[in-house]
Short mmCIF file of C-alpha atoms and ligand atoms in Angstrom, two decimals:
data_model
loop_
_atom_site.label_atom_id
_atom_site.label_comp_id
_atom_site.label_asym_id
_atom_site.label_seq_id
_atom_site.Cartn_x
_atom_site.Cartn_y
_atom_site.Cartn_z
CA MET F 1 82.00 110.69 -138.38
CA HIS F 2 85.14 112.54 -137.33
CA ARG F 3 88.00 110.65 -135.69
CA ILE F 4 90.97 112.43 -134.08
CA ARG F 5 93.94 110.97 -132.23
CA MET F 6 93.85 112.75 -128.88
CA LEU F 7 90.70 111.97 -126.94
CA ILE F 8 89.47 111.59 -123.39
CA LEU F 9 86.54 109.68 -121.92
CA VAL F 10 84.33 111.52 -119.41
CA ASP F 11 82.38 109.33 -116.96
CA LEU F 12 78.88 110.81 -117.23
CA GLU F 13 78.02 109.78 -113.67
CA THR F 14 81.11 110.91 -111.74
CA GLY F 15 82.63 113.45 -114.15
CA ARG F 16 85.99 111.65 -113.93
CA ARG F 17 88.19 112.05 -117.01
CA HIS F 18 90.21 109.19 -118.50
CA ARG F 19 92.94 109.72 -121.07
CA VAL F 20 93.22 107.53 -124.14
CA VAL F 21 96.82 106.56 -124.81
CA GLY F 22 98.69 104.61 -127.45
CA GLY F 23 98.20 104.25 -131.19
CA GLY F 24 96.90 101.61 -133.56
CA GLU F 25 93.72 99.55 -133.47
CA LEU F 26 93.72 98.82 -129.76
CA LEU F 27 94.04 101.83 -127.42
CA GLU F 28 94.37 102.05 -123.65
CA VAL F 29 91.87 104.05 -121.64
CA GLU F 30 93.78 104.88 -118.45
CA GLY F 31 92.16 103.22 -115.44
CA LEU F 32 89.64 101.32 -117.57
CA GLY F 33 91.50 98.99 -119.95
CA LEU F 34 91.78 98.42 -123.68
CA ILE F 35 89.31 99.56 -126.31
CA SER F 36 89.08 99.31 -130.08
CA SER F 37 89.89 102.64 -131.78
CA GLU F 38 86.76 102.11 -133.93
CA ARG F 39 84.58 102.81 -130.88
CA LEU F 40 86.21 106.14 -130.06
CA VAL F 41 84.25 108.61 -132.14
CA GLU F 42 84.34 112.21 -130.88
CA GLY F 43 81.02 113.40 -129.44
CA SER F 44 79.56 109.91 -128.99
CA VAL F 45 78.44 108.28 -125.73
CA ILE F 46 79.73 104.75 -125.27
CA ARG F 47 79.25 102.01 -122.66
CA LEU F 48 82.32 100.57 -120.95
CA ALA F 49 82.52 98.39 -117.83
CA GLY F 50 78.78 99.00 -117.27
CA ARG F 51 79.13 102.80 -117.29
CA ARG F 52 78.43 105.58 -119.81
CA PHE F 53 81.25 107.76 -121.13
CA LEU F 54 81.33 110.79 -123.38
CA VAL F 55 84.15 110.71 -125.93
CA ARG F 56 85.69 114.10 -126.66
CA ARG F 57 88.98 115.89 -127.18
CA PRO F 58 90.59 117.47 -124.06
CA LEU F 59 89.70 121.04 -123.08
CA PRO F 60 91.81 123.44 -120.97
CA GLU F 61 89.67 122.62 -117.93
CA ASP F 62 90.70 118.93 -118.21
CA VAL F 63 94.42 119.61 -118.17
CA PRO F 64 95.13 119.19 -114.41
CA LYS F 65 93.03 116.01 -114.43
CA VAL F 66 94.55 114.23 -117.41
CA LEU F 67 98.23 115.18 -117.19
CA ARG F 68 100.79 113.77 -114.76
CA ARG F 69 101.60 116.16 -111.92
CA VAL F 70 105.07 116.86 -110.58
CA ALA F 71 104.72 120.56 -109.77
CA GLN F 72 101.40 122.06 -108.64
CA PHE F 73 99.09 122.91 -111.58
CA ASN F 74 97.64 126.39 -111.76
CA SER F 75 93.94 126.48 -112.27
CA PRO F 76 93.13 126.60 -116.00
CA THR F 77 91.02 129.69 -115.19
CA VAL F 78 94.15 131.59 -114.12
CA ASN F 79 96.14 130.29 -117.08
CA GLN F 80 93.45 131.35 -119.55
CA TYR F 81 93.25 134.78 -117.89
CA MET F 82 97.03 135.23 -118.18
CA MET F 83 96.91 134.31 -121.85
CA MET F 84 94.06 136.74 -122.50
CA ARG F 85 95.81 139.63 -120.70
CA ALA F 86 99.11 138.85 -122.44
CA GLY F 87 97.42 138.84 -125.86
CA VAL F 88 98.44 135.25 -126.70
CA ARG F 89 96.87 134.37 -130.04
CA SER F 90 97.40 132.34 -133.18
CA GLY F 91 100.97 132.89 -134.44
CA SER F 92 102.33 134.50 -131.23
CA PHE F 93 105.93 134.08 -130.08
CA VAL F 94 105.58 133.27 -126.37
CA VAL F 95 108.14 132.65 -123.61
CA GLU F 96 107.10 130.82 -120.45
CA ALA F 97 109.08 130.99 -117.19
CA GLY F 98 108.53 128.08 -114.77
CA ALA F 99 106.67 125.44 -116.79
CA GLY F 100 106.27 122.80 -114.03
CA SER F 101 104.03 119.94 -115.16
CA GLY F 102 102.97 121.86 -118.27
CA GLY F 103 99.42 123.00 -117.50
CA LEU F 104 100.01 126.41 -119.06
CA THR F 105 102.41 125.03 -121.68
CA VAL F 106 99.75 122.92 -123.40
CA MET F 107 97.17 125.71 -123.27
CA VAL F 108 99.61 128.10 -124.96
CA LEU F 109 100.47 125.49 -127.63
CA TRP F 110 96.76 125.01 -128.38
CA ALA F 111 96.26 128.78 -128.62
CA ILE F 112 99.26 129.76 -130.79
CA GLY F 113 98.72 126.97 -133.32
CA LYS F 114 101.32 125.65 -135.73
CA GLY F 115 102.32 129.17 -136.84
CA GLY F 116 103.29 130.25 -133.32
CA ARG F 117 106.37 129.52 -131.22
CA LEU F 118 106.81 128.75 -127.53
CA VAL F 119 110.00 128.62 -125.48
CA SER F 120 109.53 127.26 -121.93
CA TYR F 121 111.98 127.42 -119.03
CA GLU F 122 111.91 124.79 -116.29
CA LYS F 123 114.95 124.55 -114.05
CA ARG F 124 114.30 121.12 -112.49
CA LYS F 125 115.43 118.24 -114.66
CA GLU F 126 113.07 115.67 -113.12
CA PHE F 127 110.10 117.99 -113.72
CA ALA F 128 111.22 118.62 -117.29
CA GLU F 129 111.09 114.88 -118.07
CA VAL F 130 107.43 114.65 -117.02
CA LEU F 131 106.67 117.96 -118.73
CA LYS F 132 108.02 116.63 -122.05
CA ARG F 133 105.92 113.47 -121.75
CA ASN F 134 102.79 115.49 -120.86
CA VAL F 135 103.17 117.76 -123.90
CA LYS F 136 103.78 114.79 -126.20
CA SER F 137 100.82 112.87 -124.78
CA LEU F 138 98.49 115.55 -126.15
CA GLY F 139 100.10 115.36 -129.59
CA LEU F 140 101.78 118.78 -129.18
CA GLY F 141 105.33 120.11 -129.21
CA ASP F 142 106.46 120.56 -132.85
CA ASN F 143 106.87 124.32 -132.35
CA TRP F 144 108.04 124.12 -128.74
CA ILE F 145 111.52 124.46 -127.23
CA LEU F 146 112.07 123.40 -123.63
CA LYS F 147 115.11 124.86 -121.86
CA VAL F 148 116.03 123.02 -118.70
CA GLU F 149 117.72 125.94 -117.01
CA ASP F 150 117.11 128.96 -114.83
CA PHE F 151 114.93 131.61 -116.44
CA GLY F 152 117.52 134.16 -115.31
CA LYS F 153 119.69 132.90 -118.20
CA ALA F 154 117.02 133.48 -120.87
CA SER F 155 118.62 134.59 -124.14
CA GLU F 156 115.44 135.16 -126.21
CA SER F 157 114.37 138.57 -127.44
CA GLY F 158 111.44 139.93 -129.41
CA ALA F 159 108.76 137.87 -127.62
CA ASP F 160 105.14 138.99 -128.03
CA ALA F 161 104.18 137.60 -124.63
CA LEU F 162 105.95 136.39 -121.51
CA LEU F 163 104.08 134.25 -118.98
CA VAL F 164 105.78 134.01 -115.59
CA ASP F 165 104.97 131.42 -112.93
CA LEU F 166 107.91 131.67 -110.54
CA PRO F 167 107.93 132.19 -106.77
CA GLN F 168 109.73 135.57 -107.05
CA PRO F 169 108.84 137.28 -110.35
CA TRP F 170 110.12 140.66 -109.09
CA GLU F 171 113.71 139.34 -109.17
CA TYR F 172 113.51 138.94 -112.97
CA VAL F 173 112.39 142.39 -114.11
CA ASP F 174 115.61 142.93 -116.13
CA VAL F 175 115.24 139.55 -117.85
CA ILE F 176 111.57 140.23 -118.61
CA ALA F 177 112.51 143.57 -120.19
CA ARG F 178 115.23 141.86 -122.30
CA VAL F 179 113.00 139.05 -123.58
CA LEU F 180 109.92 141.10 -124.57
CA ARG F 181 109.66 143.21 -127.73
CA PRO F 182 108.53 146.82 -127.24
CA GLY F 183 104.75 146.60 -126.91
CA GLY F 184 104.96 142.97 -125.73
CA ARG F 185 103.09 141.95 -122.60
CA VAL F 186 104.16 140.15 -119.43
CA CYS F 187 101.74 138.41 -117.07
CA ALA F 188 102.95 136.91 -113.80
CA HIS F 189 100.92 134.55 -111.65
CA CYS F 190 101.21 135.29 -107.91
CA MET F 191 99.90 133.13 -105.09
CA SER F 192 99.77 135.87 -102.44
CA ALA F 193 99.05 139.59 -102.30
CA ILE F 194 102.59 140.23 -101.00
CA GLN F 195 104.10 138.57 -104.11
CA ALA F 196 101.71 140.54 -106.31
CA TRP F 197 102.66 143.82 -104.60
CA LYS F 198 106.41 143.19 -105.00
CA THR F 199 105.96 142.23 -108.65
CA HIS F 200 103.70 145.20 -109.39
CA THR F 201 106.01 147.77 -107.80
CA SER F 202 109.15 146.28 -109.41
CA LEU F 203 107.56 146.35 -112.88
CA SER F 204 106.42 149.94 -112.24
CA ASP F 205 110.08 150.90 -111.59
CA GLY F 206 111.19 149.27 -114.89
CA PRO F 207 110.58 150.00 -118.59
CA PHE F 208 106.89 149.08 -118.42
CA ALA F 209 103.53 150.81 -118.70
CA GLU F 210 99.95 149.70 -118.03
CA VAL F 211 101.02 147.81 -114.91
CA GLY F 212 97.95 146.20 -113.38
CA THR F 213 97.10 143.62 -110.71
CA TYR F 214 94.00 141.45 -111.00
CA GLU F 215 92.39 138.84 -108.79
CA VAL F 216 90.90 135.91 -110.70
CA LEU F 217 87.61 134.59 -109.29
CA GLU F 218 85.24 131.89 -110.48
CA ARG F 219 81.83 131.15 -109.01
CA PRO F 220 80.19 127.90 -110.12
CA TRP F 221 76.39 127.60 -109.66
CA VAL F 222 74.19 124.67 -108.70
CA VAL F 223 71.45 124.20 -111.28
CA ASP F 224 68.69 121.58 -111.07
CA GLU F 225 64.86 121.45 -111.20
CA ARG F 226 64.48 123.27 -107.87
CA ARG F 227 67.58 125.40 -107.45
CA MET F 228 69.71 127.93 -109.22
CA ARG F 229 72.24 129.49 -106.86
CA PRO F 230 76.01 129.75 -106.28
CA GLU F 231 77.64 126.63 -104.79
CA PHE F 232 78.00 126.87 -101.00
CA GLU F 233 81.51 125.46 -101.03
CA MET F 234 83.56 127.11 -103.70
CA LEU F 235 87.17 127.94 -104.28
CA GLY F 236 86.28 131.41 -105.56
CA HIS F 237 89.79 132.87 -105.51
CA HIS F 238 92.08 131.39 -108.17
CA GLY F 239 95.10 133.66 -107.80
CA PHE F 240 96.54 137.08 -108.61
CA VAL F 241 97.88 138.06 -112.01
CA VAL F 242 100.17 141.04 -112.49
CA CYS F 243 100.49 142.36 -116.05
CA ALA F 244 102.47 145.08 -117.83
CA THR F 245 103.39 146.28 -121.31
CA ARG F 246 107.07 146.65 -122.30
CA VAL F 247 107.90 150.20 -123.31
CA GLY F 248 110.55 150.53 -126.03
CA PRO F 249 113.16 150.74 -127.31
C1 LIG J 301 103.88 126.45 -109.99
S1 LIG J 301 104.97 125.61 -111.09
C2 LIG J 301 104.32 126.05 -112.66
C3 LIG J 301 102.91 125.59 -112.94
C4 LIG J 301 102.48 125.76 -114.36
N1 LIG J 301 102.48 127.16 -114.76
C5 LIG J 301 101.10 125.14 -114.63
O1 LIG J 301 100.19 125.84 -115.07
O2 LIG J 301 100.97 123.94 -114.44
C6 LIG J 301 106.44 126.59 -111.01
C7 LIG J 301 107.64 125.94 -111.67
O3 LIG J 301 108.68 126.90 -111.79
C8 LIG J 301 109.93 126.23 -111.69
N2 LIG J 301 110.93 127.27 -111.37
C9 LIG J 301 111.11 127.93 -110.20
N3 LIG J 301 112.08 128.86 -110.32
C10 LIG J 301 112.54 128.78 -111.60
C11 LIG J 301 113.53 129.49 -112.34
N4 LIG J 301 114.24 130.46 -111.77
N5 LIG J 301 113.73 129.16 -113.64
C12 LIG J 301 113.01 128.17 -114.22
N6 LIG J 301 112.05 127.46 -113.58
C13 LIG J 301 111.81 127.76 -112.28
C14 LIG J 301 109.68 125.21 -110.59
O4 LIG J 301 110.63 124.15 -110.66
C15 LIG J 301 108.24 124.78 -110.87
O5 LIG J 301 108.23 123.63 -111.66
#
């Protein structure tokens, strides 16, 4: 039997996720009430209030459902794609511009591990308060610095990866070039094709190579005894991501 501190309960009928908070013998399952920590064994199915719940640790796909939202969460699919394209891995030094509620922040902290380092910029103080609580609630943050200021003032250099989620990434090309090490990668999330075009062309005019724009799509399927086909109602489009490699020196 393996017990870990940070767990969620998944309602096996509705799919709804509930976060387990607090420490000690008696823990709170948000929206459901108190439960003895003895009962929360990862991978087990337990009965609570007449319903069945799977106990497991949170995954990236749970993040928008279990964290408090102040700014809009990106889809975890887009966040994971940005991290892949930016080469975020165990031990990376990552800078994040526009952290919001922390959806991407926690995914980066999971990926870089204890040997990595993350500096996040969030300019709105009231968002930063919730962001700090969200990161802490997942037991993360020892190797994380939050700067509550405009990304335009970023003083870091030598970053392996820079993840940008700002409304106007093209206005920060000089800052991006300053923060990244030669060979480091930037990925910017863009909501519209116009934003993606401006970001792409601005990076192409700067000290960057391998500039590329990608649309992130996801197509869930319905699978049961009789059917196996794409869902009729699907989001499909998850956003645009513009990436580039910093050329040195
Ligand atoms: C869409 S949210 C980020 C969502 C986040 N990436 C996620 O996955 O949940 C964008 C955030 O950028 C912040 N922001 C906008 N301009 C900024 C700037 N110049 N410097 C720092 N933060 C900024 C906003 O306050 C907002 O919280």
